[in-house]
PDB file of C-alpha atoms in Angstrom:
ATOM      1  CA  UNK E 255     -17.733 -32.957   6.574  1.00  0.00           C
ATOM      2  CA  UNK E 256     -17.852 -32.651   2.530  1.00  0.00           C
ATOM      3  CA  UNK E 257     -17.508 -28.735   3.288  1.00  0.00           C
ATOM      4  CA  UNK E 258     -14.093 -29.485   5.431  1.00  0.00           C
ATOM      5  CA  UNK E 259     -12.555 -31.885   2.657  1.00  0.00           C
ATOM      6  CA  UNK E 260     -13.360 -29.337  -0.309  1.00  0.00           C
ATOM      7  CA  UNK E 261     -11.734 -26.903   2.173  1.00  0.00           C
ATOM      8  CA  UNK E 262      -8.728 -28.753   2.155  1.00  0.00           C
ATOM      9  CA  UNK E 263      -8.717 -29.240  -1.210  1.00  0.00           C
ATOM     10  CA  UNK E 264      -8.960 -25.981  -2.308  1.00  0.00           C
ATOM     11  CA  UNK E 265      -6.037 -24.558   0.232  1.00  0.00           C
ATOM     12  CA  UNK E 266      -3.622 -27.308  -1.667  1.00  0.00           C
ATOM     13  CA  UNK E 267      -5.389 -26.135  -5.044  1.00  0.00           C
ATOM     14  CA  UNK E 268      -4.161 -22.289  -3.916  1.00  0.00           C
ATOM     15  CA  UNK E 269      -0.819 -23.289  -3.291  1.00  0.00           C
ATOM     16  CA  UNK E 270      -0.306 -25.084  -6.991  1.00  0.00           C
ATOM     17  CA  UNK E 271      -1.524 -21.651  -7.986  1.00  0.00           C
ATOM     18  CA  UNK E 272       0.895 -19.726  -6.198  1.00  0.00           C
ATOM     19  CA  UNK E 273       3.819 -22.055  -6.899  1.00  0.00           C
ATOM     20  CA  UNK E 274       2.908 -22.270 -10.829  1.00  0.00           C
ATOM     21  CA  UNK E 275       3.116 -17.972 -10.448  1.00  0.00           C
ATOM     22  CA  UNK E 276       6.283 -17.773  -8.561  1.00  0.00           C
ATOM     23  CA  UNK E 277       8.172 -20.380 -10.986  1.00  0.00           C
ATOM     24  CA  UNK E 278       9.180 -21.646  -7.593  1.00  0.00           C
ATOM     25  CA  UNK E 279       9.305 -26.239  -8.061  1.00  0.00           C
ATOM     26  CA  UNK E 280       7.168 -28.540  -6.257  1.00  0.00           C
ATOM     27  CA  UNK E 281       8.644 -29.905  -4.021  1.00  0.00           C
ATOM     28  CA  UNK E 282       7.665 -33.592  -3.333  1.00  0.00           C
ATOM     29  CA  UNK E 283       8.556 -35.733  -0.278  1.00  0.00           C
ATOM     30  CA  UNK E 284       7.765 -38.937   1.742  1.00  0.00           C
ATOM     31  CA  UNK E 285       8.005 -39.711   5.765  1.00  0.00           C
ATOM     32  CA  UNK E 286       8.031 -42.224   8.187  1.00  0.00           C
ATOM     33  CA  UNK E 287       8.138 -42.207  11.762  1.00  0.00           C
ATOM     34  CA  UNK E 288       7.125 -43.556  14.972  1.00  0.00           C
ATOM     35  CA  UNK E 289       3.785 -42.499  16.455  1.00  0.00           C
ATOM     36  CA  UNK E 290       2.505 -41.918  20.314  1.00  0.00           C
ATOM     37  CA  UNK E 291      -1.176 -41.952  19.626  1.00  0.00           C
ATOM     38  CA  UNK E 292      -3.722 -41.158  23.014  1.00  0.00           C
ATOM     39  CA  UNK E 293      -7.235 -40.093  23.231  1.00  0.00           C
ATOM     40  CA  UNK E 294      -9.093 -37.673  25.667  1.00  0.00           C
ATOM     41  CA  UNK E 295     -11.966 -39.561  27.154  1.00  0.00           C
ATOM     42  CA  UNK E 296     -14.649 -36.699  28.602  1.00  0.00           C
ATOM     43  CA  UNK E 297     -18.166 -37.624  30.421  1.00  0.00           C
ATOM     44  CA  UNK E 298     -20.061 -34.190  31.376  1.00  0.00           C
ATOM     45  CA  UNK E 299     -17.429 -32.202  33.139  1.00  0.00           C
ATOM     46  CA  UNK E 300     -15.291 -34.799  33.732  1.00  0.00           C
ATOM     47  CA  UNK E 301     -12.327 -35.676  31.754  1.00  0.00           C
ATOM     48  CA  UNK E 302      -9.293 -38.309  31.591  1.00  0.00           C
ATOM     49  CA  UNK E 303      -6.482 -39.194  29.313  1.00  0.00           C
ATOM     50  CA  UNK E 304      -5.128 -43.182  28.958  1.00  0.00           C
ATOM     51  CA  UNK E 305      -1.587 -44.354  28.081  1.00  0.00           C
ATOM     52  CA  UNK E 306      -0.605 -43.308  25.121  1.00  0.00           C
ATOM     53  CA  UNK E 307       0.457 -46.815  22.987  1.00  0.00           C
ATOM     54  CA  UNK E 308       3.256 -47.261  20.236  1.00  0.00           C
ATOM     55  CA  UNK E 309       2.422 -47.125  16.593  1.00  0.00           C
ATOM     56  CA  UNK E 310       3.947 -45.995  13.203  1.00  0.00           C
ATOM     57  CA  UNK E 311       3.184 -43.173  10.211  1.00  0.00           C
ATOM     58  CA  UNK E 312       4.136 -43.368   6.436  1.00  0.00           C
ATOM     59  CA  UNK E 313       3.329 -40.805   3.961  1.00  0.00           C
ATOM     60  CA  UNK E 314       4.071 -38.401   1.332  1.00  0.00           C
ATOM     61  CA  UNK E 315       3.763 -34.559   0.845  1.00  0.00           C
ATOM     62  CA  UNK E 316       4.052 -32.327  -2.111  1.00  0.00           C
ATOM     63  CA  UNK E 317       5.288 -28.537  -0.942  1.00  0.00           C
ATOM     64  CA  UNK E 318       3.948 -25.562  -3.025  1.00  0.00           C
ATOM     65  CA  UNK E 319       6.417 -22.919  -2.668  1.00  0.00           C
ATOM     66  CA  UNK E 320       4.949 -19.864  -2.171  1.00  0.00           C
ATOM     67  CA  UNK E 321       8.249 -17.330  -1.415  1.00  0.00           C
ATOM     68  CA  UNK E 322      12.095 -17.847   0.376  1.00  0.00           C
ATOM     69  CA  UNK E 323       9.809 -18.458   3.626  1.00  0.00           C
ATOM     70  CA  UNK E 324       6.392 -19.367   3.412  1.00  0.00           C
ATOM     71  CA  UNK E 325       5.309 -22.676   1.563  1.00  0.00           C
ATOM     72  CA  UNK E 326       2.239 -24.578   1.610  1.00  0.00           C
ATOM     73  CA  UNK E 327       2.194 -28.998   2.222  1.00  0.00           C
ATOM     74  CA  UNK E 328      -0.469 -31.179   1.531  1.00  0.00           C
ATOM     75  CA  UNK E 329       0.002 -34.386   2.145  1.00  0.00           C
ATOM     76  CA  UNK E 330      -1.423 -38.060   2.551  1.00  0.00           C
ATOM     77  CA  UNK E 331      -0.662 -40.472   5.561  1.00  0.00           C
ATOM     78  CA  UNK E 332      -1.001 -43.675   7.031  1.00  0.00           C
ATOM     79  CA  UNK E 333      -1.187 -43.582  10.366  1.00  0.00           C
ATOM     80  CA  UNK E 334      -2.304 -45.983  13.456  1.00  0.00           C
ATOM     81  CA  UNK E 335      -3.864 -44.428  15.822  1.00  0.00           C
ATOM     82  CA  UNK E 336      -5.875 -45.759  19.563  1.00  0.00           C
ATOM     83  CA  UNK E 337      -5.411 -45.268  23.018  1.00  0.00           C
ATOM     84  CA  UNK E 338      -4.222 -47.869  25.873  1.00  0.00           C
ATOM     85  CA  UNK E 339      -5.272 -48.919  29.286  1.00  0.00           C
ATOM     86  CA  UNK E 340      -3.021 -50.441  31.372  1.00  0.00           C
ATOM     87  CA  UNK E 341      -3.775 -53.012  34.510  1.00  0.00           C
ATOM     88  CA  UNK E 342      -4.894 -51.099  37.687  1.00  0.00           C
ATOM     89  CA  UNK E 343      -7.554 -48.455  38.598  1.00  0.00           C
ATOM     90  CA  UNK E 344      -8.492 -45.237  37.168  1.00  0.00           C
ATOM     91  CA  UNK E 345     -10.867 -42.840  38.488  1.00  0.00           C
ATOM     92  CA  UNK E 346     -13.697 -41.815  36.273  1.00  0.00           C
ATOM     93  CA  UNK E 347     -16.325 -39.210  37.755  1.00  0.00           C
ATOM     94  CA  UNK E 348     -15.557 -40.313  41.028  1.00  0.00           C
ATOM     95  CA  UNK E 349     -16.152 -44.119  40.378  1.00  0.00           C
ATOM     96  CA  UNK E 350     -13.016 -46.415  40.350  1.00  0.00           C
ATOM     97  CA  UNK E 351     -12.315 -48.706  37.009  1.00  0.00           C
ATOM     98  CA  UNK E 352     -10.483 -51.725  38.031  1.00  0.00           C
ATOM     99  CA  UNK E 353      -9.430 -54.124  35.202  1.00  0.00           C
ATOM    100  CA  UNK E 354      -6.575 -56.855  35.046  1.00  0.00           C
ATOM    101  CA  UNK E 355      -5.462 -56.905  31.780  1.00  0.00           C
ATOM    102  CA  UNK E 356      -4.171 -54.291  29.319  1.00  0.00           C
ATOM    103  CA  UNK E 357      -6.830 -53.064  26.887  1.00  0.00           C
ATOM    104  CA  UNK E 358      -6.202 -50.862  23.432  1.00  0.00           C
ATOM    105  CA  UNK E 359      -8.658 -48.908  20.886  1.00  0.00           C
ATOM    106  CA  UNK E 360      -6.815 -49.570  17.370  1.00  0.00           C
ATOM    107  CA  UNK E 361      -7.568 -47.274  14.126  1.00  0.00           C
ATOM    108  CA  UNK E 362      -5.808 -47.280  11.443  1.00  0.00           C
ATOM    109  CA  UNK E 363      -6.236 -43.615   9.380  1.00  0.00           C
ATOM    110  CA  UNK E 364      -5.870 -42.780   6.105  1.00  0.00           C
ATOM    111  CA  UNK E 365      -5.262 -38.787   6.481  1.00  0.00           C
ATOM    112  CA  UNK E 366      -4.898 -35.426   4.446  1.00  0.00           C
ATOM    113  CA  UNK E 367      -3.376 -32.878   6.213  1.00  0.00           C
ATOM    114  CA  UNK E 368      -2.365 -29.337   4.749  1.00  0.00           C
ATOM    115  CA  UNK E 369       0.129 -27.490   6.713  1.00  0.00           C
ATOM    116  CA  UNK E 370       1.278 -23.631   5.924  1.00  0.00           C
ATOM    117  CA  UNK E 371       5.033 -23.767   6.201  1.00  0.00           C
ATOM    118  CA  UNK E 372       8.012 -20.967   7.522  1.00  0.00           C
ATOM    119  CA  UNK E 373      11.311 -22.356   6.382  1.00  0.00           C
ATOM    120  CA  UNK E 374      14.416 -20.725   7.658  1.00  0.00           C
ATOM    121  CA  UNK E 375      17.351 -20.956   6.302  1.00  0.00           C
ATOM    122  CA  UNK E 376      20.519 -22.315   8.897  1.00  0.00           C
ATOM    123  CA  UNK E 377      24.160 -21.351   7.662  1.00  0.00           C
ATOM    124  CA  UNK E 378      24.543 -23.018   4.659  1.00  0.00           C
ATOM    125  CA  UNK E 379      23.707 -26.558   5.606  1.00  0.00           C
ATOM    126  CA  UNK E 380      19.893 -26.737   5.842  1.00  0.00           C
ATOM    127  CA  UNK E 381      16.618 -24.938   7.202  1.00  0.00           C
ATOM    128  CA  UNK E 382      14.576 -25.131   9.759  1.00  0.00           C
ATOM    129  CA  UNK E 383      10.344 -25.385   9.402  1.00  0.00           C
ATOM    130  CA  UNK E 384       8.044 -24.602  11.656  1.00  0.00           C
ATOM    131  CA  UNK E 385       4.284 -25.503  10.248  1.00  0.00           C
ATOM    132  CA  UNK E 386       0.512 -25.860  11.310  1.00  0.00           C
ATOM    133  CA  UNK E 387      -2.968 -26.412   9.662  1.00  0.00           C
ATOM    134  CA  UNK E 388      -6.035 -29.044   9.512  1.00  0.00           C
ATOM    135  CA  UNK E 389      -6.336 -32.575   8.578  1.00  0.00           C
ATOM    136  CA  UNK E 390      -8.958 -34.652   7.972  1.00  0.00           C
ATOM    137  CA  UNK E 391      -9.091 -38.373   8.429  1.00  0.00           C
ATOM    138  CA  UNK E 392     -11.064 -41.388   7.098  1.00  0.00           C
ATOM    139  CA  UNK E 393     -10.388 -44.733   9.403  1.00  0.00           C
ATOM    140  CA  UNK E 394     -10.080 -47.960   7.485  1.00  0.00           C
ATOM    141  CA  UNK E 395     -10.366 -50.200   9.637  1.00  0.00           C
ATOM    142  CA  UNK E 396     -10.645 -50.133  13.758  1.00  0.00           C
ATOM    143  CA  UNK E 397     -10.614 -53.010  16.495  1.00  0.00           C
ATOM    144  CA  UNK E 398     -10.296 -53.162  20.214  1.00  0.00           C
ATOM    145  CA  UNK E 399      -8.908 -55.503  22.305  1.00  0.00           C
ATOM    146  CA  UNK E 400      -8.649 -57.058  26.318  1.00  0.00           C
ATOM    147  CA  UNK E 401      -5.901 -59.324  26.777  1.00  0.00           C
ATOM    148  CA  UNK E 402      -5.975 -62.277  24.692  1.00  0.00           C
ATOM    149  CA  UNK E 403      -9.727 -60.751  23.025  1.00  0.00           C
ATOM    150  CA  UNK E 404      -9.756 -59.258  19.861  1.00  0.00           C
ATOM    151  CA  UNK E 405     -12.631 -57.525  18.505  1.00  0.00           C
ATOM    152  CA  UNK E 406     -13.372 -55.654  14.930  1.00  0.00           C
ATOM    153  CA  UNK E 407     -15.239 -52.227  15.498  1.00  0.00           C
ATOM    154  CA  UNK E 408     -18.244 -52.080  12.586  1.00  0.00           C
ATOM    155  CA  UNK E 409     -18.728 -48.446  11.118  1.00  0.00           C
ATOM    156  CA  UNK E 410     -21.864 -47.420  10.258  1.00  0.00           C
ATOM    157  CA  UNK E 411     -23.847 -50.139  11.586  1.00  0.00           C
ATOM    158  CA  UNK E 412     -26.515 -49.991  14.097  1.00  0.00           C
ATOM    159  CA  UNK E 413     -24.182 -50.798  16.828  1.00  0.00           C
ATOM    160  CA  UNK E 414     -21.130 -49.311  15.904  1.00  0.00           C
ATOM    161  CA  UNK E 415     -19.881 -46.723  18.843  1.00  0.00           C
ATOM    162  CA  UNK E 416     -17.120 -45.158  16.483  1.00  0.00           C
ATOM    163  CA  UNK E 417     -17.216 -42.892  13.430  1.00  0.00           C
ATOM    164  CA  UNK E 418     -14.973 -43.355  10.534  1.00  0.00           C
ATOM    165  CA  UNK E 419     -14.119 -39.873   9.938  1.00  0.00           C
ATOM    166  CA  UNK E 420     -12.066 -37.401  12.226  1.00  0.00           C
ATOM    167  CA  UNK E 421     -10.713 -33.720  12.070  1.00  0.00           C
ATOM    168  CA  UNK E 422      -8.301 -31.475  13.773  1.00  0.00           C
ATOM    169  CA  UNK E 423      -5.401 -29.390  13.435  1.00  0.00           C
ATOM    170  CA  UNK E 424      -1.573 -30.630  12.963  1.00  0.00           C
ATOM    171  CA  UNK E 425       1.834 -28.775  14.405  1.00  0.00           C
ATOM    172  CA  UNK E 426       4.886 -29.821  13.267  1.00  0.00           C
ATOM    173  CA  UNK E 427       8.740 -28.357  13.319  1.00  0.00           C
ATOM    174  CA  UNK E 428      11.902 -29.738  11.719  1.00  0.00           C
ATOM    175  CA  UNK E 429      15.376 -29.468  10.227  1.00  0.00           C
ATOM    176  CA  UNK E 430      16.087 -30.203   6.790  1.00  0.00           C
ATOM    177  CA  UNK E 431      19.233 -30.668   5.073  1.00  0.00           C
ATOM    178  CA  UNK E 432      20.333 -29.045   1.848  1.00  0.00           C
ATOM    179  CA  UNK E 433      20.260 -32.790   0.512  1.00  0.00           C
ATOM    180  CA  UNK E 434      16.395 -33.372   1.282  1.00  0.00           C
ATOM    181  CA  UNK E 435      17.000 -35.297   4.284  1.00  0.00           C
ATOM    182  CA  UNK E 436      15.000 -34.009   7.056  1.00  0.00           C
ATOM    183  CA  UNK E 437      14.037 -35.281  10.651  1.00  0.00           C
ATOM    184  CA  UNK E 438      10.813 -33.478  12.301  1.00  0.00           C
ATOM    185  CA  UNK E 439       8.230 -34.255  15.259  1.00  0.00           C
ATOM    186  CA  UNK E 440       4.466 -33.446  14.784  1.00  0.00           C
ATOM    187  CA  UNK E 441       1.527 -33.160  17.628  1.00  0.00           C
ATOM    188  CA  UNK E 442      -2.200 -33.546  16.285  1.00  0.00           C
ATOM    189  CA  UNK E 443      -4.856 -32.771  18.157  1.00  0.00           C
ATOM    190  CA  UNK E 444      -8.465 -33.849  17.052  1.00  0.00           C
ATOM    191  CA  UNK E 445     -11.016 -31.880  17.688  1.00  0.00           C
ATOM    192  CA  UNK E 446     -13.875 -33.861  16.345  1.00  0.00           C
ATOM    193  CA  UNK E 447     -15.316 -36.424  18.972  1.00  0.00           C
ATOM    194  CA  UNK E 448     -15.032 -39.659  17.213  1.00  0.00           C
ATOM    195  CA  UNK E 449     -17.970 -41.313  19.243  1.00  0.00           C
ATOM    196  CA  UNK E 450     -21.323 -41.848  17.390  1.00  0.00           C
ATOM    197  CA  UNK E 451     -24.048 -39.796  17.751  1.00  0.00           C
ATOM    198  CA  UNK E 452     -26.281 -41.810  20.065  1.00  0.00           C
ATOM    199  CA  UNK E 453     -22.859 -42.068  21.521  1.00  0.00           C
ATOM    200  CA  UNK E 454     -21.357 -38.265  21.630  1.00  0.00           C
ATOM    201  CA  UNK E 455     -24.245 -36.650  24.144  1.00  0.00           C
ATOM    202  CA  UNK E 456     -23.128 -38.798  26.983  1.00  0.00           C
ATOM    203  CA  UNK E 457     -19.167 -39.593  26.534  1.00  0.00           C
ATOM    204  CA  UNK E 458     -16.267 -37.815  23.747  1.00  0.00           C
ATOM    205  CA  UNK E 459     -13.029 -39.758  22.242  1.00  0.00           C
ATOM    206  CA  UNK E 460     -10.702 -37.316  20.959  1.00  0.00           C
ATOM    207  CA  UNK E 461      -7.307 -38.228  19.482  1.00  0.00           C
ATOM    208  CA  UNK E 462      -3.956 -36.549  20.212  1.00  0.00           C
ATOM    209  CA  UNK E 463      -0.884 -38.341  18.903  1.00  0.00           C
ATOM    210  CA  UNK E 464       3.089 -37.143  19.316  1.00  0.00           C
ATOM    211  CA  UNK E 465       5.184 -38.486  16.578  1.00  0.00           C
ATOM    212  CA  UNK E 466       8.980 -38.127  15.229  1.00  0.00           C
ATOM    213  CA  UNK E 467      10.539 -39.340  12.612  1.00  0.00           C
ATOM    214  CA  UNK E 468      12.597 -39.264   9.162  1.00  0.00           C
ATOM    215  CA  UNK E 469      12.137 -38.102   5.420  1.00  0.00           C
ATOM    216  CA  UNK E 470      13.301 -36.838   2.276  1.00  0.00           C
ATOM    217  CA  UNK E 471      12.374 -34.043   0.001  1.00  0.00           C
ATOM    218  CA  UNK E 472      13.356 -34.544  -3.869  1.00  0.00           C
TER     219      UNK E 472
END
């Protein structure tokens, strides 16, 4: 996990390079938005998705300019992120769930994604951008709940089922405005299983999460 981080790191550390080279500015940003978080649930060859809930992003990027096109974003976000299951019955490797109230896996990311960029350029209004790379994420704090229950989830204790960290890769497209105003919608897909070990041979939790929203570039 240390390797993926320094990985990260040193993409971001690349694009400074490249920017300081080119005499192109860095270009530094912030976002918010409105987040459709979900995770993939798989048991052996069986596999199921759950309601995706409603949640929120805020962050901030810095853009390394690399030519007229290509640029490369870092950038660090706050993000809430889980899964819900609704009232009714699911089927799970041929055995039916039933359960009466509305349940939801909360965790609340800290995350460092670094996306390579194409910007093109619209009339003369604005651009559009088009982007994808990884991101790594580091949960501060995670609970679950059932109805009216609310429970913290404990990492790195004996009976924690969850891992703190997670890892995937990010897609995101946009239109910006000459004036730094930009609205965009992302899709991340994790492709880490989040379960603990003891956890992971038997049952997976992926994320996914769909999110649009607002920022500005300055």
């Amino acid at each position: 996990m240390k390797k993926l981080v320094l990985s990260l790191l040193t993409v971001a550390g690349l694009g400074l390079a490249a920017s300081a080279q080119t005499n192109k500015p860095v270009i530094f940003g912030v976002k918010a938005g409105v987040a459709f978080p979900n995770m993939t649930i798989s048991s052996g060859n069986a596999s199921v998705s759950f309601d995706a809930k409603t949640s929120y992003y805020v962050g901030g990027t810095a853009e390394f300019v690399l030519s007229d096109v290509i640029s490369i974003q870092p950038g660090l976000t706050f993000i809430n992120k889980g899964t819900k299951l609704a009232s009714g019955d699911i089927n799970f490797e041929e055995n039916d769930i039933a359960t009466t109230e509305e349940a939801t896996l909360n965790f609340k990311y800290l995350e460092l994604p670094v996306n390579l960029l194409a910007n093109f350029k619209v009339g003369s209004a604005g651009k559009v951008f088009l982007g994808a790379g990884p991101y790594f994420a580091y949960a501060l704090s995670a609970n679950g709940k059932y109805g009216s229950i609310k429970e913290d989830i404990k990492f790195g204790e004996a009976e924690s089922e969850f891992k703190r960290t997670d890892f995937g890769l990010n897609f995101l497209a946009g239109y910006q405005l000459n004036n730094g105003f930009n609205i965009h919608a992302g899709y991340g897909l994790g492709l880490s299983s989040i379960a603990d070990s003891d956890l992971s041979d038997e049952i997976t939790f992926k994320n996914k999460v769909f999110s649009v929203g607002v920022g500005f570039s300055f």
